[in-house]
Amino acid sequence: MNYDLRPAEILLVEDNIGDVRLIEEALKDTKLLYNLHNVSDGVYAMDFLRKQNGFENVPTPDLIILDLNMPRKNGFEVLQEVKQDEKLKRIPVVVMTVSNDEQDILKSYNLHANCYVTKPLDFNQFCEIVRKIENFWFSIVTLPKREE
C-alpha cells in the first residue's frame, strides 16, 4: 500500500490521556501522513470499527493500537471481536500496554494480536517505540487494501 497517496488511518484505543498525548507527540516527528483517531474504551472501539452509534462516517483503520486495561470492554475482548469479524480481522492490531505479564502476552497472541509491545516508562523510549511501530507498519510491511 502506498501511503504517500493518502493518509494512514490509525485507531488508538487508549483510556490514559497521558499515553494518548505521548503517542501524538511521537507521531508528529514522523514523515507519515496519518489521521489518528482515539477512543477511550473497548465499547467505543467496536462502535468505531463497526461504524455505528455516532461513528457512521469514520474511515476503516489501517492499524489499531490497543491497550489492554480499559473500562467497559477490555483490550482482550476487543481483540477477540476484531479477529473473529470477517470485515475486521485483517486489520493489524498492535497491543501496547504496561503489562509484561507472560499470561497477557500469551493470551494476546492466542487471540491473534499482530504484535505485543510493553510501554516503557521513559518518555524518549516511548516515543522511539511509537516511531518504530509507525515505520514497521507503514514503511516495511505491505498491508491489504483498506475496505471502506
CSV table of N, CA and C in Angstrom, one decimal:
chain,number,residue,atom,x,y,z
A,1,MET,N,0.9,-1.2,0.0
A,1,MET,CA,0.0,0.0,0.0
A,1,MET,C,0.9,1.2,0.0
A,2,ASN,N,0.6,2.2,-0.9
A,2,ASN,CA,1.4,3.4,-0.9
A,2,ASN,C,0.7,4.5,-0.1
A,3,TYR,N,1.4,4.8,1.1
A,3,TYR,CA,0.8,5.8,2.0
A,3,TYR,C,1.2,7.2,1.6
A,4,ASP,N,1.9,7.3,0.5
A,4,ASP,CA,2.2,8.7,0.0
A,4,ASP,C,1.0,9.3,-0.6
A,5,LEU,N,0.0,8.5,-1.0
A,5,LEU,CA,-1.1,9.0,-1.8
A,5,LEU,C,-2.3,9.4,-0.9
A,6,ARG,N,-2.4,8.8,0.3
A,6,ARG,CA,-3.5,9.1,1.2
A,6,ARG,C,-3.0,8.9,2.7
A,7,PRO,N,-3.6,9.5,3.6
A,7,PRO,CA,-3.2,9.4,5.0
A,7,PRO,C,-3.4,8.0,5.5
A,8,ALA,N,-2.5,7.5,6.3
A,8,ALA,CA,-2.8,6.2,7.0
A,8,ALA,C,-3.8,6.5,8.1
A,9,GLU,N,-4.7,5.6,8.3
A,9,GLU,CA,-5.7,5.8,9.3
A,9,GLU,C,-5.4,4.9,10.5
A,10,ILE,N,-5.1,5.5,11.7
A,10,ILE,CA,-4.7,4.7,12.9
A,10,ILE,C,-5.8,4.9,13.9
A,11,LEU,N,-6.3,3.8,14.5
A,11,LEU,CA,-7.2,3.8,15.6
A,11,LEU,C,-6.4,3.5,16.9
A,12,LEU,N,-6.4,4.5,17.8
A,12,LEU,CA,-5.7,4.3,19.1
A,12,LEU,C,-6.8,4.0,20.1
A,13,VAL,N,-6.8,2.9,20.7
A,13,VAL,CA,-7.8,2.5,21.7
A,13,VAL,C,-7.0,2.6,23.1
A,14,GLU,N,-7.2,3.8,23.7
A,14,GLU,CA,-6.4,4.1,24.9
A,14,GLU,C,-7.2,5.0,25.8
A,15,ASP,N,-7.3,4.6,27.1
A,15,ASP,CA,-8.0,5.5,28.0
A,15,ASP,C,-7.2,6.4,28.8
A,16,ASN,N,-5.8,6.3,28.8
A,16,ASN,CA,-4.9,7.1,29.5
A,16,ASN,C,-4.6,8.3,28.6
A,17,ILE,N,-5.1,9.5,29.0
A,17,ILE,CA,-4.8,10.7,28.2
A,17,ILE,C,-3.3,11.0,28.1
A,18,GLY,N,-2.6,10.7,29.1
A,18,GLY,CA,-1.1,11.0,29.0
A,18,GLY,C,-0.5,10.1,28.0
A,19,ASP,N,-0.9,8.9,27.9
A,19,ASP,CA,-0.3,8.0,26.8
A,19,ASP,C,-0.8,8.4,25.4
A,20,VAL,N,-2.0,8.9,25.3
A,20,VAL,CA,-2.5,9.4,24.1
A,20,VAL,C,-1.7,10.6,23.6
A,21,ARG,N,-1.4,11.5,24.5
A,21,ARG,CA,-0.5,12.7,24.2
A,21,ARG,C,0.9,12.2,23.8
A,22,LEU,N,1.4,11.3,24.5
A,22,LEU,CA,2.8,10.8,24.1
A,22,LEU,C,2.8,10.2,22.7
A,23,ILE,N,1.8,9.4,22.4
A,23,ILE,CA,1.7,8.8,21.0
A,23,ILE,C,1.5,9.9,20.0
A,24,GLU,N,0.7,10.9,20.3
A,24,GLU,CA,0.5,12.0,19.3
A,24,GLU,C,1.8,12.8,19.1
A,25,GLU,N,2.5,13.0,20.2
A,25,GLU,CA,3.8,13.7,20.1
A,25,GLU,C,4.8,12.9,19.3
A,26,ALA,N,4.9,11.6,19.6
A,26,ALA,CA,5.9,10.8,18.8
A,26,ALA,C,5.5,10.7,17.4
A,27,LEU,N,4.3,10.7,17.0
A,27,LEU,CA,3.9,10.6,15.6
A,27,LEU,C,4.1,11.9,14.9
A,28,LYS,N,4.1,13.0,15.6
A,28,LYS,CA,4.4,14.3,14.9
A,28,LYS,C,5.8,14.4,14.3
A,29,ASP,N,6.7,13.6,14.8
A,29,ASP,CA,8.1,13.6,14.3
A,29,ASP,C,8.3,12.6,13.2
A,30,THR,N,7.2,12.0,12.7
A,30,THR,CA,7.4,11.0,11.6
A,30,THR,C,7.1,11.7,10.3
A,31,LYS,N,7.5,11.1,9.2
A,31,LYS,CA,7.2,11.6,7.9
A,31,LYS,C,5.8,11.1,7.4
A,32,LEU,N,5.2,10.2,8.1
A,32,LEU,CA,4.0,9.6,7.7
A,32,LEU,C,2.8,10.6,7.7
A,33,LEU,N,2.1,10.6,6.6
A,33,LEU,CA,0.8,11.3,6.6
A,33,LEU,C,-0.2,10.4,7.2
A,34,TYR,N,-0.8,10.9,8.3
A,34,TYR,CA,-1.7,10.0,9.0
A,34,TYR,C,-2.9,10.8,9.7
A,35,ASN,N,-3.9,10.0,10.0
A,35,ASN,CA,-5.0,10.5,10.8
A,35,ASN,C,-5.1,9.6,12.0
A,36,LEU,N,-4.9,10.2,13.2
A,36,LEU,CA,-5.0,9.4,14.4
A,36,LEU,C,-6.4,9.6,15.1
A,37,HIS,N,-7.1,8.5,15.3
A,37,HIS,CA,-8.4,8.5,15.9
A,37,HIS,C,-8.3,7.9,17.2
A,38,ASN,N,-8.7,8.5,18.3
A,38,ASN,CA,-8.6,7.9,19.6
A,38,ASN,C,-10.0,7.7,20.2
A,39,VAL,N,-10.2,6.5,20.8
A,39,VAL,CA,-11.4,6.2,21.6
A,39,VAL,C,-10.9,5.7,22.9
A,40,SER,N,-11.7,5.9,23.9
A,40,SER,CA,-11.2,5.7,25.3
A,40,SER,C,-11.6,4.3,25.9
A,41,ASP,N,-12.3,3.5,25.2
A,41,ASP,CA,-12.6,2.2,25.7
A,41,ASP,C,-13.0,1.2,24.6
A,42,GLY,N,-13.2,0.0,25.0
A,42,GLY,CA,-13.5,-1.1,24.0
A,42,GLY,C,-14.8,-1.0,23.4
A,43,VAL,N,-15.8,-0.5,24.1
A,43,VAL,CA,-17.1,-0.3,23.5
A,43,VAL,C,-17.1,0.7,22.4
A,44,TYR,N,-16.4,1.8,22.6
A,44,TYR,CA,-16.3,2.8,21.6
A,44,TYR,C,-15.4,2.3,20.4
A,45,ALA,N,-14.4,1.5,20.7
A,45,ALA,CA,-13.6,0.9,19.7
A,45,ALA,C,-14.4,0.1,18.7
A,46,MET,N,-15.3,-0.8,19.3
A,46,MET,CA,-16.1,-1.6,18.4
A,46,MET,C,-17.1,-0.8,17.7
A,47,ASP,N,-17.7,0.2,18.3
A,47,ASP,CA,-18.6,1.1,17.6
A,47,ASP,C,-17.9,1.8,16.4
A,48,PHE,N,-16.7,2.3,16.7
A,48,PHE,CA,-15.9,2.9,15.6
A,48,PHE,C,-15.6,1.9,14.5
A,49,LEU,N,-15.2,0.7,14.8
A,49,LEU,CA,-14.8,-0.3,13.8
A,49,LEU,C,-16.0,-0.8,13.0
A,50,ARG,N,-17.2,-0.8,13.7
A,50,ARG,CA,-18.4,-1.3,13.0
A,50,ARG,C,-19.2,-0.1,12.4
A,51,LYS,N,-18.7,1.1,12.6
A,51,LYS,CA,-19.3,2.3,12.1
A,51,LYS,C,-20.8,2.5,12.5
A,52,GLN,N,-20.9,2.5,13.8
A,52,GLN,CA,-22.3,2.6,14.4
A,52,GLN,C,-22.2,3.5,15.6
A,53,ASN,N,-23.4,3.9,16.1
A,53,ASN,CA,-23.6,4.7,17.3
A,53,ASN,C,-22.7,6.0,17.3
A,54,GLY,N,-22.9,6.8,16.2
A,54,GLY,CA,-22.2,8.0,16.1
A,54,GLY,C,-20.9,8.0,15.4
A,55,PHE,N,-20.5,6.8,15.0
A,55,PHE,CA,-19.2,6.6,14.2
A,55,PHE,C,-19.5,6.2,12.8
A,56,GLU,N,-20.6,6.5,12.2
A,56,GLU,CA,-21.0,6.0,10.9
A,56,GLU,C,-20.1,6.5,9.8
A,57,ASN,N,-19.5,7.7,9.9
A,57,ASN,CA,-18.7,8.3,8.9
A,57,ASN,C,-17.2,8.2,9.1
A,58,VAL,N,-16.7,7.4,9.9
A,58,VAL,CA,-15.3,7.2,10.2
A,58,VAL,C,-14.7,6.3,9.2
A,59,PRO,N,-13.4,6.5,8.9
A,59,PRO,CA,-12.7,5.6,8.0
A,59,PRO,C,-12.4,4.2,8.7
A,60,THR,N,-12.2,3.2,7.9
A,60,THR,CA,-11.7,2.0,8.4
A,60,THR,C,-10.2,2.1,8.7
A,61,PRO,N,-9.7,1.8,9.8
A,61,PRO,CA,-8.3,2.0,10.1
A,61,PRO,C,-7.4,1.0,9.4
A,62,ASP,N,-6.2,1.5,9.1
A,62,ASP,CA,-5.1,0.6,8.6
A,62,ASP,C,-4.4,-0.1,9.7
A,63,LEU,N,-4.5,0.4,10.9
A,63,LEU,CA,-3.8,-0.1,12.1
A,63,LEU,C,-4.5,0.2,13.3
A,64,ILE,N,-4.6,-0.7,14.3
A,64,ILE,CA,-5.2,-0.5,15.6
A,64,ILE,C,-4.1,-0.6,16.6
A,65,ILE,N,-3.9,0.4,17.4
A,65,ILE,CA,-3.0,0.3,18.6
A,65,ILE,C,-3.9,0.2,19.8
A,66,LEU,N,-3.8,-0.9,20.5
A,66,LEU,CA,-4.8,-1.3,21.5
A,66,LEU,C,-4.2,-1.5,22.9
A,67,ASP,N,-4.7,-0.8,23.9
A,67,ASP,CA,-4.4,-1.0,25.3
A,67,ASP,C,-5.2,-2.2,25.8
A,68,LEU,N,-4.7,-2.9,26.8
A,68,LEU,CA,-5.5,-4.0,27.3
A,68,LEU,C,-6.4,-3.6,28.5
A,69,ASN,N,-5.9,-2.7,29.3
A,69,ASN,CA,-6.6,-2.3,30.5
A,69,ASN,C,-7.5,-1.1,30.3
A,70,MET,N,-8.8,-1.3,30.1
A,70,MET,CA,-9.7,-0.3,29.8
A,70,MET,C,-11.1,-0.5,30.5
A,71,PRO,N,-11.8,0.5,30.7
A,71,PRO,CA,-13.2,0.3,31.3
A,71,PRO,C,-14.2,-0.3,30.2
A,72,ARG,N,-15.2,-0.8,30.7
A,72,ARG,CA,-16.4,-1.3,30.0
A,72,ARG,C,-16.1,-2.6,29.2
A,73,LYS,N,-15.1,-2.5,28.3
A,73,LYS,CA,-14.7,-3.7,27.5
A,73,LYS,C,-13.2,-3.6,27.3
A,74,ASN,N,-12.5,-4.6,27.8
A,74,ASN,CA,-11.1,-4.5,27.9
A,74,ASN,C,-10.5,-4.9,26.5
A,75,GLY,N,-9.2,-4.8,26.4
A,75,GLY,CA,-8.5,-5.0,25.1
A,75,GLY,C,-8.6,-6.4,24.6
A,76,PHE,N,-8.6,-7.4,25.6
A,76,PHE,CA,-8.7,-8.8,25.1
A,76,PHE,C,-10.0,-9.0,24.5
A,77,GLU,N,-11.1,-8.4,25.0
A,77,GLU,CA,-12.4,-8.6,24.4
A,77,GLU,C,-12.5,-7.9,23.0
A,78,VAL,N,-11.9,-6.7,22.9
A,78,VAL,CA,-11.8,-6.1,21.6
A,78,VAL,C,-11.1,-6.9,20.6
A,79,LEU,N,-9.9,-7.4,21.0
A,79,LEU,CA,-9.1,-8.2,20.1
A,79,LEU,C,-9.8,-9.4,19.7
A,80,GLN,N,-10.5,-10.1,20.6
A,80,GLN,CA,-11.3,-11.3,20.2
A,80,GLN,C,-12.3,-10.9,19.2
A,81,GLU,N,-13.1,-9.9,19.4
A,81,GLU,CA,-14.2,-9.5,18.5
A,81,GLU,C,-13.6,-9.1,17.1
A,82,VAL,N,-12.5,-8.3,17.1
A,82,VAL,CA,-11.9,-7.9,15.8
A,82,VAL,C,-11.5,-9.1,15.0
A,83,LYS,N,-10.8,-10.0,15.7
A,83,LYS,CA,-10.2,-11.1,14.9
A,83,LYS,C,-11.2,-12.2,14.5
A,84,GLN,N,-12.4,-12.1,15.1
A,84,GLN,CA,-13.5,-13.0,14.7
A,84,GLN,C,-14.4,-12.4,13.7
A,85,ASP,N,-14.2,-11.2,13.4
A,85,ASP,CA,-15.1,-10.5,12.5
A,85,ASP,C,-14.5,-10.5,11.1
A,86,GLU,N,-15.2,-11.1,10.1
A,86,GLU,CA,-14.7,-11.2,8.7
A,86,GLU,C,-14.3,-9.9,8.1
A,87,LYS,N,-15.0,-8.8,8.5
A,87,LYS,CA,-14.7,-7.5,7.9
A,87,LYS,C,-13.5,-6.8,8.6
A,88,LEU,N,-13.1,-7.2,9.8
A,88,LEU,CA,-12.1,-6.5,10.6
A,88,LEU,C,-10.9,-7.3,10.8
A,89,LYS,N,-10.9,-8.6,10.7
A,89,LYS,CA,-9.8,-9.5,11.1
A,89,LYS,C,-8.5,-9.2,10.4
A,90,ARG,N,-8.4,-8.6,9.3
A,90,ARG,CA,-7.2,-8.3,8.6
A,90,ARG,C,-6.5,-7.1,9.0
A,91,ILE,N,-7.2,-6.3,9.8
A,91,ILE,CA,-6.6,-5.0,10.3
A,91,ILE,C,-5.5,-5.4,11.4
A,92,PRO,N,-4.3,-5.0,11.2
A,92,PRO,CA,-3.3,-5.4,12.2
A,92,PRO,C,-3.6,-4.7,13.5
A,93,VAL,N,-3.4,-5.5,14.6
A,93,VAL,CA,-3.6,-5.0,15.9
A,93,VAL,C,-2.3,-5.1,16.7
A,94,VAL,N,-1.8,-3.9,17.1
A,94,VAL,CA,-0.6,-3.8,18.0
A,94,VAL,C,-1.1,-3.6,19.4
A,95,VAL,N,-0.9,-4.6,20.2
A,95,VAL,CA,-1.2,-4.5,21.7
A,95,VAL,C,-0.1,-3.7,22.3
A,96,MET,N,-0.4,-2.5,22.9
A,96,MET,CA,0.6,-1.7,23.5
A,96,MET,C,0.1,-1.4,24.9
A,97,THR,N,0.7,-2.0,25.9
A,97,THR,CA,0.2,-1.9,27.2
A,97,THR,C,1.3,-1.9,28.3
A,98,VAL,N,1.0,-1.6,29.5
A,98,VAL,CA,2.0,-1.6,30.6
A,98,VAL,C,2.4,-3.0,31.0
A,99,SER,N,1.5,-3.9,30.8
A,99,SER,CA,1.8,-5.3,31.3
A,99,SER,C,2.9,-6.0,30.6
A,100,ASN,N,3.8,-6.6,31.3
A,100,ASN,CA,4.7,-7.5,30.7
A,100,ASN,C,4.5,-8.9,31.3
A,101,ASP,N,3.3,-9.2,31.8
A,101,ASP,CA,2.9,-10.5,32.3
A,101,ASP,C,2.9,-11.5,31.2
A,102,GLU,N,3.5,-12.6,31.4
A,102,GLU,CA,3.6,-13.7,30.3
A,102,GLU,C,2.2,-14.2,29.9
A,103,GLN,N,1.2,-14.2,30.9
A,103,GLN,CA,-0.1,-14.7,30.6
A,103,GLN,C,-0.8,-13.7,29.7
A,104,ASP,N,-0.6,-12.4,29.9
A,104,ASP,CA,-1.2,-11.4,29.0
A,104,ASP,C,-0.6,-11.5,27.6
A,105,ILE,N,0.7,-11.7,27.5
A,105,ILE,CA,1.3,-11.8,26.2
A,105,ILE,C,0.8,-13.1,25.5
A,106,LEU,N,0.7,-14.2,26.1
A,106,LEU,CA,0.2,-15.4,25.5
A,106,LEU,C,-1.2,-15.3,25.1
A,107,LYS,N,-2.0,-14.7,26.0
A,107,LYS,CA,-3.5,-14.5,25.7
A,107,LYS,C,-3.6,-13.6,24.4
A,108,SER,N,-2.8,-12.5,24.4
A,108,SER,CA,-2.9,-11.6,23.2
A,108,SER,C,-2.6,-12.3,21.9
A,109,TYR,N,-1.5,-13.1,21.9
A,109,TYR,CA,-1.1,-13.8,20.7
A,109,TYR,C,-2.1,-14.9,20.4
A,110,ASN,N,-2.7,-15.6,21.4
A,110,ASN,CA,-3.7,-16.6,21.2
A,110,ASN,C,-4.9,-16.0,20.6
A,111,LEU,N,-5.2,-14.7,20.8
A,111,LEU,CA,-6.3,-14.0,20.2
A,111,LEU,C,-5.9,-13.4,18.9
A,112,HIS,N,-4.7,-13.7,18.4
A,112,HIS,CA,-4.2,-13.2,17.1
A,112,HIS,C,-3.8,-11.8,17.0
A,113,ALA,N,-3.3,-11.3,18.1
A,113,ALA,CA,-2.6,-9.9,18.1
A,113,ALA,C,-1.5,-10.1,17.1
A,114,ASN,N,-1.2,-9.0,16.3
A,114,ASN,CA,-0.1,-9.0,15.4
A,114,ASN,C,1.2,-8.7,16.0
A,115,CYS,N,1.2,-8.0,17.1
A,115,CYS,CA,2.4,-7.9,18.0
A,115,CYS,C,2.0,-7.3,19.3
A,116,TYR,N,2.9,-7.5,20.3
A,116,TYR,CA,2.7,-7.1,21.7
A,116,TYR,C,3.9,-6.2,22.1
A,117,VAL,N,3.6,-5.0,22.5
A,117,VAL,CA,4.6,-4.1,22.9
A,117,VAL,C,4.3,-3.6,24.4
A,118,THR,N,5.3,-3.7,25.2
A,118,THR,CA,5.2,-3.2,26.6
A,118,THR,C,5.6,-1.7,26.6
A,119,LYS,N,4.7,-0.9,27.1
A,119,LYS,CA,5.0,0.5,27.2
A,119,LYS,C,6.2,0.8,28.1
A,120,PRO,N,7.2,1.5,27.6
A,120,PRO,CA,8.3,1.9,28.5
A,120,PRO,C,7.9,3.1,29.3
A,121,LEU,N,8.5,3.2,30.5
A,121,LEU,CA,8.2,4.4,31.4
A,121,LEU,C,8.9,5.6,30.9
A,122,ASP,N,10.1,5.5,30.2
A,122,ASP,CA,10.9,6.6,29.8
A,122,ASP,C,10.2,7.3,28.6
A,123,PHE,N,10.1,8.6,28.6
A,123,PHE,CA,9.5,9.4,27.5
A,123,PHE,C,10.2,9.1,26.2
A,124,ASN,N,11.5,9.2,26.2
A,124,ASN,CA,12.2,9.1,24.9
A,124,ASN,C,12.1,7.7,24.4
A,125,GLN,N,12.1,6.7,25.2
A,125,GLN,CA,12.0,5.3,24.8
A,125,GLN,C,10.5,5.1,24.2
A,126,PHE,N,9.6,5.7,24.9
A,126,PHE,CA,8.2,5.5,24.5
A,126,PHE,C,8.0,6.1,23.1
A,127,CYS,N,8.6,7.3,22.9
A,127,CYS,CA,8.5,7.9,21.5
A,127,CYS,C,9.2,7.1,20.5
A,128,GLU,N,10.3,6.6,20.8
A,128,GLU,CA,11.1,5.8,19.9
A,128,GLU,C,10.3,4.5,19.5
A,129,ILE,N,9.6,3.9,20.4
A,129,ILE,CA,8.8,2.7,20.1
A,129,ILE,C,7.7,3.0,19.2
A,130,VAL,N,7.0,4.1,19.5
A,130,VAL,CA,5.9,4.6,18.6
A,130,VAL,C,6.4,4.8,17.2
A,131,ARG,N,7.6,5.5,17.1
A,131,ARG,CA,8.1,5.7,15.7
A,131,ARG,C,8.5,4.4,15.0
A,132,LYS,N,9.0,3.5,15.8
A,132,LYS,CA,9.4,2.2,15.2
A,132,LYS,C,8.1,1.4,14.7
A,133,ILE,N,7.1,1.5,15.5
A,133,ILE,CA,5.8,0.9,15.1
A,133,ILE,C,5.3,1.5,13.8
A,134,GLU,N,5.3,2.8,13.8
A,134,GLU,CA,4.9,3.5,12.6
A,134,GLU,C,5.7,3.1,11.4
A,135,ASN,N,7.1,3.1,11.5
A,135,ASN,CA,8.0,2.7,10.5
A,135,ASN,C,7.7,1.3,10.0
A,136,PHE,N,7.6,0.4,10.9
A,136,PHE,CA,7.4,-1.0,10.5
A,136,PHE,C,6.1,-1.2,9.8
A,137,TRP,N,5.0,-0.7,10.3
A,137,TRP,CA,3.7,-1.0,9.7
A,137,TRP,C,3.4,-0.2,8.5
A,138,PHE,N,4.0,1.0,8.3
A,138,PHE,CA,3.7,1.8,7.1
A,138,PHE,C,4.9,2.0,6.2
A,139,SER,N,6.1,1.5,6.5
A,139,SER,CA,7.2,1.6,5.5
A,139,SER,C,7.7,0.2,5.1
A,140,ILE,N,7.6,-0.7,6.0
A,140,ILE,CA,8.2,-2.1,5.7
A,140,ILE,C,7.1,-3.1,5.2
A,141,VAL,N,6.1,-3.1,6.0
A,141,VAL,CA,5.0,-4.1,5.8
A,141,VAL,C,4.1,-3.7,4.6
A,142,THR,N,3.6,-4.7,3.8
A,142,THR,CA,2.6,-4.4,2.8
A,142,THR,C,1.3,-4.8,3.4
A,143,LEU,N,0.4,-3.9,3.6
A,143,LEU,CA,-0.9,-4.1,4.2
A,143,LEU,C,-2.0,-4.3,3.1
A,144,PRO,N,-3.0,-5.1,3.4
A,144,PRO,CA,-4.1,-5.2,2.4
A,144,PRO,C,-4.8,-3.9,2.2
A,145,LYS,N,-5.4,-3.8,1.1
A,145,LYS,CA,-6.2,-2.6,0.8
A,145,LYS,C,-7.3,-2.5,1.8
A,146,ARG,N,-7.5,-1.3,2.3
A,146,ARG,CA,-8.5,-1.0,3.3
A,146,ARG,C,-9.9,-1.0,2.7
A,147,GLU,N,-10.8,-1.7,3.4
A,147,GLU,CA,-12.2,-1.8,2.9
A,147,GLU,C,-12.9,-0.6,3.6
A,148,GLU,N,-13.7,0.1,2.8
A,148,GLU,CA,-14.5,1.2,3.3
A,148,GLU,C,-15.9,0.8,3.5
